[in-house]
PDB file of C-alpha atoms in Angstrom:
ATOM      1  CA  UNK A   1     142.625 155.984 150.531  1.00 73.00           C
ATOM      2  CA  UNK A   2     144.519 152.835 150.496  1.00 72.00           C
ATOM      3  CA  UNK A   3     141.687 151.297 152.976  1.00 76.00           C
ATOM      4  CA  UNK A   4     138.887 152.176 150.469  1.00 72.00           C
ATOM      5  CA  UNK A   5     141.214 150.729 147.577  1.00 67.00           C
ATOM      6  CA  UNK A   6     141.990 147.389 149.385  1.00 76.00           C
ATOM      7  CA  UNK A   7     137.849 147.214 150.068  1.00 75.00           C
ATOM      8  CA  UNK A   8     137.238 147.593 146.832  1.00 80.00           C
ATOM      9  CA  UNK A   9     139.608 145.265 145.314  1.00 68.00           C
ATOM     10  CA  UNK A  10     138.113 142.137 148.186  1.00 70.00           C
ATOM     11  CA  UNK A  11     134.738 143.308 146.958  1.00 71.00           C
ATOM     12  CA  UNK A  12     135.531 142.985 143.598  1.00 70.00           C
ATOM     13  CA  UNK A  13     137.457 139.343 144.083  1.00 69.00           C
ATOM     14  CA  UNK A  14     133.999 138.136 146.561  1.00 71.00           C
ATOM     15  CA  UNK A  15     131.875 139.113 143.462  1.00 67.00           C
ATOM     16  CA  UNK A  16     133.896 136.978 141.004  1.00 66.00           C
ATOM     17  CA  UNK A  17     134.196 133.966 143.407  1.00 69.00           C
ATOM     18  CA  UNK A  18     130.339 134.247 143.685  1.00 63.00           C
ATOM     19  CA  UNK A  19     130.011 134.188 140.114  1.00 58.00           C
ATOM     20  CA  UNK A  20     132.634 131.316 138.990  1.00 58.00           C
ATOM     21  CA  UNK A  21     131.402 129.167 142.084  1.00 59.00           C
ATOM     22  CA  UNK A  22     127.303 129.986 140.492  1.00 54.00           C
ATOM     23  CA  UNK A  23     128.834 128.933 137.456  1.00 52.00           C
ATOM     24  CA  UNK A  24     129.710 125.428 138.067  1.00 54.00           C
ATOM     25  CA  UNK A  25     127.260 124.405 140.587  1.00 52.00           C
ATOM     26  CA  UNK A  26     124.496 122.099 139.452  1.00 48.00           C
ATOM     27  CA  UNK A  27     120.831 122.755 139.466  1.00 47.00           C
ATOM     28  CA  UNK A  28     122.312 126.905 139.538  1.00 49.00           C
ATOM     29  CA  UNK A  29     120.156 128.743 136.985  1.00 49.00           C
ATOM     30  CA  UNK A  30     121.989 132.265 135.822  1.00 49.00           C
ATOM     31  CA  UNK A  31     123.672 133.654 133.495  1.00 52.00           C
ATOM     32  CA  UNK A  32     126.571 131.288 132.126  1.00 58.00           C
ATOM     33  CA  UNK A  33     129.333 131.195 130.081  1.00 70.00           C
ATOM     34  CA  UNK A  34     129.566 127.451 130.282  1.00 75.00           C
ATOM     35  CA  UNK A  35     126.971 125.453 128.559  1.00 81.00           C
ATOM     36  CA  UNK A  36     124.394 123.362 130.185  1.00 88.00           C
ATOM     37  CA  UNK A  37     122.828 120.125 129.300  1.00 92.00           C
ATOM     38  CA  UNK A  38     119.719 118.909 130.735  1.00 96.00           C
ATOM     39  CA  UNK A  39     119.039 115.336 130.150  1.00 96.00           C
ATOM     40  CA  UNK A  40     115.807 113.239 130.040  1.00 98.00           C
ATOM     41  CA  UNK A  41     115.624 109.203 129.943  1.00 97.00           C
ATOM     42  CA  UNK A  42     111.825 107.821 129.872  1.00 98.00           C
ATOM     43  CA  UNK A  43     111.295 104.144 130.236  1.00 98.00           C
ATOM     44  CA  UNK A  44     109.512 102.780 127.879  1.00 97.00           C
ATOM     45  CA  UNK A  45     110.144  98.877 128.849  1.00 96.00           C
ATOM     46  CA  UNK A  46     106.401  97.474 128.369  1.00 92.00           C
ATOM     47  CA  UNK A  47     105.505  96.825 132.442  1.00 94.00           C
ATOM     48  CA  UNK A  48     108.996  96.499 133.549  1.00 96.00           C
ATOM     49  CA  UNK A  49     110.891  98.791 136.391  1.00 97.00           C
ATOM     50  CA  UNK A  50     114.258 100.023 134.810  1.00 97.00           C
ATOM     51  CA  UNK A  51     117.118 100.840 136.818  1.00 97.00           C
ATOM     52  CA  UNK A  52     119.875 102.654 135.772  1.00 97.00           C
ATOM     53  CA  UNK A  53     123.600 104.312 136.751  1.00 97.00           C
ATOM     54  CA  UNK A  54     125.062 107.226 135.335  1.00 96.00           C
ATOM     55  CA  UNK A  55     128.459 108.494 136.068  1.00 95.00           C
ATOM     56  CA  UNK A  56     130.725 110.755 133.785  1.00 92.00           C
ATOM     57  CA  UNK A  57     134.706 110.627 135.040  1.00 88.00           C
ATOM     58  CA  UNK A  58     134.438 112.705 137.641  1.00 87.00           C
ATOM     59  CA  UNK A  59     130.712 112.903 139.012  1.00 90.00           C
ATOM     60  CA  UNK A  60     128.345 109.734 140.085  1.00 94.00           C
ATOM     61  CA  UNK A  61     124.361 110.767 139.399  1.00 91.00           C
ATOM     62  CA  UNK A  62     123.742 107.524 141.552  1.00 93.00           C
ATOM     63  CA  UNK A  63     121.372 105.068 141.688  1.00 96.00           C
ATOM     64  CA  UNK A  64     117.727 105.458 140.490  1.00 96.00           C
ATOM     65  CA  UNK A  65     114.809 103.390 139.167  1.00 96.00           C
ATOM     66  CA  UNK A  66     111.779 104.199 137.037  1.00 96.00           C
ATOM     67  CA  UNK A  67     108.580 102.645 136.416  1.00 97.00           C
ATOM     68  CA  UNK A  68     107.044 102.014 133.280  1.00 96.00           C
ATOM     69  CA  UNK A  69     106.097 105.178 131.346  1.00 96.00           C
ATOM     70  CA  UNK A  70     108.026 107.579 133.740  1.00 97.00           C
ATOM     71  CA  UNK A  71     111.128 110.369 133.114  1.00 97.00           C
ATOM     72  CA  UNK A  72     114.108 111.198 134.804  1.00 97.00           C
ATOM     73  CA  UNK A  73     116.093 114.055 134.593  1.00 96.00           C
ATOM     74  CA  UNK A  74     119.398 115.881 135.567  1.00 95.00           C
ATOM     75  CA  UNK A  75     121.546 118.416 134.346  1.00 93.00           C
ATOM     76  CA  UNK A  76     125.161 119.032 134.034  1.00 90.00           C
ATOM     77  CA  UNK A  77     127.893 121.106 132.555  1.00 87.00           C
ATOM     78  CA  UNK A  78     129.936 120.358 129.083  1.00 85.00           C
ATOM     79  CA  UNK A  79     133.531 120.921 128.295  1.00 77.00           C
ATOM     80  CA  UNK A  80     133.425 124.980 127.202  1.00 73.00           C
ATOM     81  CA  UNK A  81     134.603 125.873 123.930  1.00 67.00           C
ATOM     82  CA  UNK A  82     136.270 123.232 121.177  1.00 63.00           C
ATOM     83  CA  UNK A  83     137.718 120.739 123.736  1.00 70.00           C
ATOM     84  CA  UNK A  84     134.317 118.029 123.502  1.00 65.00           C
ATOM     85  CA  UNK A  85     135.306 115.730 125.825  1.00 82.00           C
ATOM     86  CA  UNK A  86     132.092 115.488 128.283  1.00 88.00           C
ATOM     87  CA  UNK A  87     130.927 111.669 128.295  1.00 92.00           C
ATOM     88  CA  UNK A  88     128.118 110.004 130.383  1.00 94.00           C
ATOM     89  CA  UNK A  89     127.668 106.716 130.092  1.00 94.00           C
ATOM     90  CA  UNK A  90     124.905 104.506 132.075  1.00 96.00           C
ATOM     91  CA  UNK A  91     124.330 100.556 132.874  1.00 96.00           C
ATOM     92  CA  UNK A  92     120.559 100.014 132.440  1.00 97.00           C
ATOM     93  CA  UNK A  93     119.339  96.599 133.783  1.00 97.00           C
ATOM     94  CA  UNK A  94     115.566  95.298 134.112  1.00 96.00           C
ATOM     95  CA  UNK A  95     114.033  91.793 134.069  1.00 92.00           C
ATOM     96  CA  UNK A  96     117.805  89.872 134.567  1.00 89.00           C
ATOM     97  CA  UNK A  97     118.882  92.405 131.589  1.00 92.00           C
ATOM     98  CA  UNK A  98     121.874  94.897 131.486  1.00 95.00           C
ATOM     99  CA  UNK A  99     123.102  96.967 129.296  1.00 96.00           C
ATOM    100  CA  UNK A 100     126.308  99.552 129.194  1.00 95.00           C
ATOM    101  CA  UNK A 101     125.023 102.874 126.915  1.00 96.00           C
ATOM    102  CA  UNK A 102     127.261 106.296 126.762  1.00 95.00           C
ATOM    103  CA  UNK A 103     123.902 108.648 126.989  1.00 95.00           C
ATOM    104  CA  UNK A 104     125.693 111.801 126.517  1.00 94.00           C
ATOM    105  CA  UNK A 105     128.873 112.249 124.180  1.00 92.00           C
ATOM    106  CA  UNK A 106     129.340 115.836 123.476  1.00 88.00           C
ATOM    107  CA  UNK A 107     130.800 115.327 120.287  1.00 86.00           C
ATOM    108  CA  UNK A 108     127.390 113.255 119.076  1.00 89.00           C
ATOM    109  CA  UNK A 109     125.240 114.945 120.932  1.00 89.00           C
ATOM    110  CA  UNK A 110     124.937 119.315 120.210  1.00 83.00           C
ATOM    111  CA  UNK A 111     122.123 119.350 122.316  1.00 89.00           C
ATOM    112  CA  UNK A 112     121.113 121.389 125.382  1.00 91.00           C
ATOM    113  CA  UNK A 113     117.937 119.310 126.280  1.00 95.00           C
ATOM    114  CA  UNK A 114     118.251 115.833 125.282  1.00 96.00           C
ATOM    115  CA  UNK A 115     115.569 113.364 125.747  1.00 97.00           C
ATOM    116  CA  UNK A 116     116.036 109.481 125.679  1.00 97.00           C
ATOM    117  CA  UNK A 117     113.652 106.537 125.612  1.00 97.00           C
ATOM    118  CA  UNK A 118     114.756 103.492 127.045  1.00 97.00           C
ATOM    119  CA  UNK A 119     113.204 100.277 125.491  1.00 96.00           C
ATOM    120  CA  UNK A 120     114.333  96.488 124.787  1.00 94.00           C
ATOM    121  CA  UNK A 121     115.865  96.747 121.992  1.00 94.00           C
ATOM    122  CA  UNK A 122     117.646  99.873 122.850  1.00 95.00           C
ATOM    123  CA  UNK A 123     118.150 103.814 123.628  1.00 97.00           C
ATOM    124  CA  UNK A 124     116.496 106.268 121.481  1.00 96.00           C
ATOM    125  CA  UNK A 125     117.198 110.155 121.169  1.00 96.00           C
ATOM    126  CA  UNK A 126     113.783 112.301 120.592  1.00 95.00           C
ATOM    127  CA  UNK A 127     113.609 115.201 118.707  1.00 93.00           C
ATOM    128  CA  UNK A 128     110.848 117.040 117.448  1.00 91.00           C
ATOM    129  CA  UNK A 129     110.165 115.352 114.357  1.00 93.00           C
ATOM    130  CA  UNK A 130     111.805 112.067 114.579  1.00 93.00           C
ATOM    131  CA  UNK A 131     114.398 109.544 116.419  1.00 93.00           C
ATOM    132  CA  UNK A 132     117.372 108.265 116.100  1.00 94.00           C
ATOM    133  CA  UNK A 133     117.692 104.600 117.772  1.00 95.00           C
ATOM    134  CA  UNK A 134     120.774 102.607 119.216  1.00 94.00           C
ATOM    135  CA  UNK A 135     121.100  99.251 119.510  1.00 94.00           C
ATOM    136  CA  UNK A 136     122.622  97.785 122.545  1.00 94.00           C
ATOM    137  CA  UNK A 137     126.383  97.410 122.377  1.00 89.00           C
ATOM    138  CA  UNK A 138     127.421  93.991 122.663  1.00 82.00           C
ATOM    139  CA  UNK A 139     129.467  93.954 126.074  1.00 69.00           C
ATOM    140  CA  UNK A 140     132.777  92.902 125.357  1.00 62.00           C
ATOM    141  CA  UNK A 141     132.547  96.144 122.383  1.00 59.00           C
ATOM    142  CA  UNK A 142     131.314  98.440 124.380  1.00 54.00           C
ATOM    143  CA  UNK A 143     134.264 101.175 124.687  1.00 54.00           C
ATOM    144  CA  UNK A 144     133.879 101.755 128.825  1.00 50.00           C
ATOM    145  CA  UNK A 145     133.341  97.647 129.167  1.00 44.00           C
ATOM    146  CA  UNK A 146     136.877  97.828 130.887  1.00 44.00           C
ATOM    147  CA  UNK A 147     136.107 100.734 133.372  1.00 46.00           C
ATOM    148  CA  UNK A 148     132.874  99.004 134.423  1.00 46.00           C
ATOM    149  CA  UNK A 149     134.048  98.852 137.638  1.00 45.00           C
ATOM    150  CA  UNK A 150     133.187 102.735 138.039  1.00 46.00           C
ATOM    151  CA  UNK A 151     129.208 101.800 137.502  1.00 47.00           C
ATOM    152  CA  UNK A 152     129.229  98.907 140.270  1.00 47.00           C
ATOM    153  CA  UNK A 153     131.962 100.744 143.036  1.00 46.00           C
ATOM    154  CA  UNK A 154     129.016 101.899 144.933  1.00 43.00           C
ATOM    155  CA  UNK A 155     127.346  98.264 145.516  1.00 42.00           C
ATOM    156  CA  UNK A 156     127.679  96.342 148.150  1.00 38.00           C
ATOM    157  CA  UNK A 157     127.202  92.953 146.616  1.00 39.00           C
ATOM    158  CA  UNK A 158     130.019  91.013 145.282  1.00 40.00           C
ATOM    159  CA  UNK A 159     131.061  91.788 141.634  1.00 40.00           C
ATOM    160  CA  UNK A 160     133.088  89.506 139.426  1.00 40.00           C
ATOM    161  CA  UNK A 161     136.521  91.685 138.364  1.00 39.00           C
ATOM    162  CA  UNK A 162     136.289  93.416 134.694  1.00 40.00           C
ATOM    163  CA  UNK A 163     140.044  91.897 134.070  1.00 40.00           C
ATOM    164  CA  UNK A 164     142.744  90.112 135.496  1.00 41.00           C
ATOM    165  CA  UNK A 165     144.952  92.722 137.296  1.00 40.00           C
ATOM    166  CA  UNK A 166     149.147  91.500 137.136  1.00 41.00           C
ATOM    167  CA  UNK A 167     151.851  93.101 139.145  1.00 41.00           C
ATOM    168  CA  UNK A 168     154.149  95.427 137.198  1.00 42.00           C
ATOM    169  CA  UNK A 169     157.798  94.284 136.637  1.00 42.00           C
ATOM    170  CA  UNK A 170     157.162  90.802 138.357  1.00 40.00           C
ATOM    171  CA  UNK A 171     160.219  89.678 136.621  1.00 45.00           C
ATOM    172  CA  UNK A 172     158.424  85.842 137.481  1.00 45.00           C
ATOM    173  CA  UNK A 173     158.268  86.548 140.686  1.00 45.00           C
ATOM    174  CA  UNK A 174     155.323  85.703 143.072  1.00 43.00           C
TER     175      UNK A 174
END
């Protein structure tokens, strides 16, 4: 009896691991009790190649480029509940251009397909019936100017350094 209990019980604890792990893998289509957003950004720079990085704190969606007239997409997984703190911010660069952009804030955007064009003068979110247009922040304002180093970690050309780093408690020392 106590065999068929303890079989039943790791049966019961494989099933849940299955689920939770199904749960937070990306690209993993089933049932889900945390929400999904799938994201689109179209280029629509008039005969120029745009190239673009998104991260969010704690995954990198790489490197990618996109010719004129073309869409990219990925998914990922928000914050559950009330907490609204998923953030995914890009550098977009084309034609000696760049350009920092958060392209997912969850607070801003209640959406579970959202759809961006990219163009000079900045981002725009599509909906059915209309758009809403960014401008591009001006660097030194943009909110993540200071973490930029996240965006260019993976290059492996030289980078000048977002800020001057000082020793802690230097007390004048050298």
């Amino acid at each position: 009896m106590v065999a068929l209990v303890n079989k039943i019980v790791l049966s019961l604890f494989m099933l849940v691991t299955m689920f939770v792990t199904m749960q937070i893998m990306d690209g993993v289509e089933s049932f889900s009790f945390i929400p999904r957003v799938k994201l689109y950004i179209q280029n629509r720079l008039p005969n120029l190649q745009l190239s673009f990085h998104c991260k969010d704190k704690y995954r990198d969606n790489g490197f990618h480029t996109l010719p004129p007239g073309k869409v990219y997409t990925f998914g990922f997984a928000v914050t559950p509940f009330i907490i609204n703190r998923t953030q995914w911010f890009c550098l977009f660069s084309w034609d000696e251009e760049s350009h920092y952009f958060d392209i997912y804030v969850q607070i801003r955007d209640s959406c579970g397909i959202c759809v961006w064009t990219i163009q000079n003068s900045g981002p725009c979110k599509v909906y059915r019936s209309h758009s809403d247009c960014f401008s591009w922040p001006i660097k030194g304002e943009h909110e993540l100017q200071g973490r930029k180093t996240l965006l260019i970690s993976n290059t492996s050309t030289q980078q000048e350094s977002p800020f001057a780093l000082k020793p802690l408690h230097s007390h004048g020392r050298d």
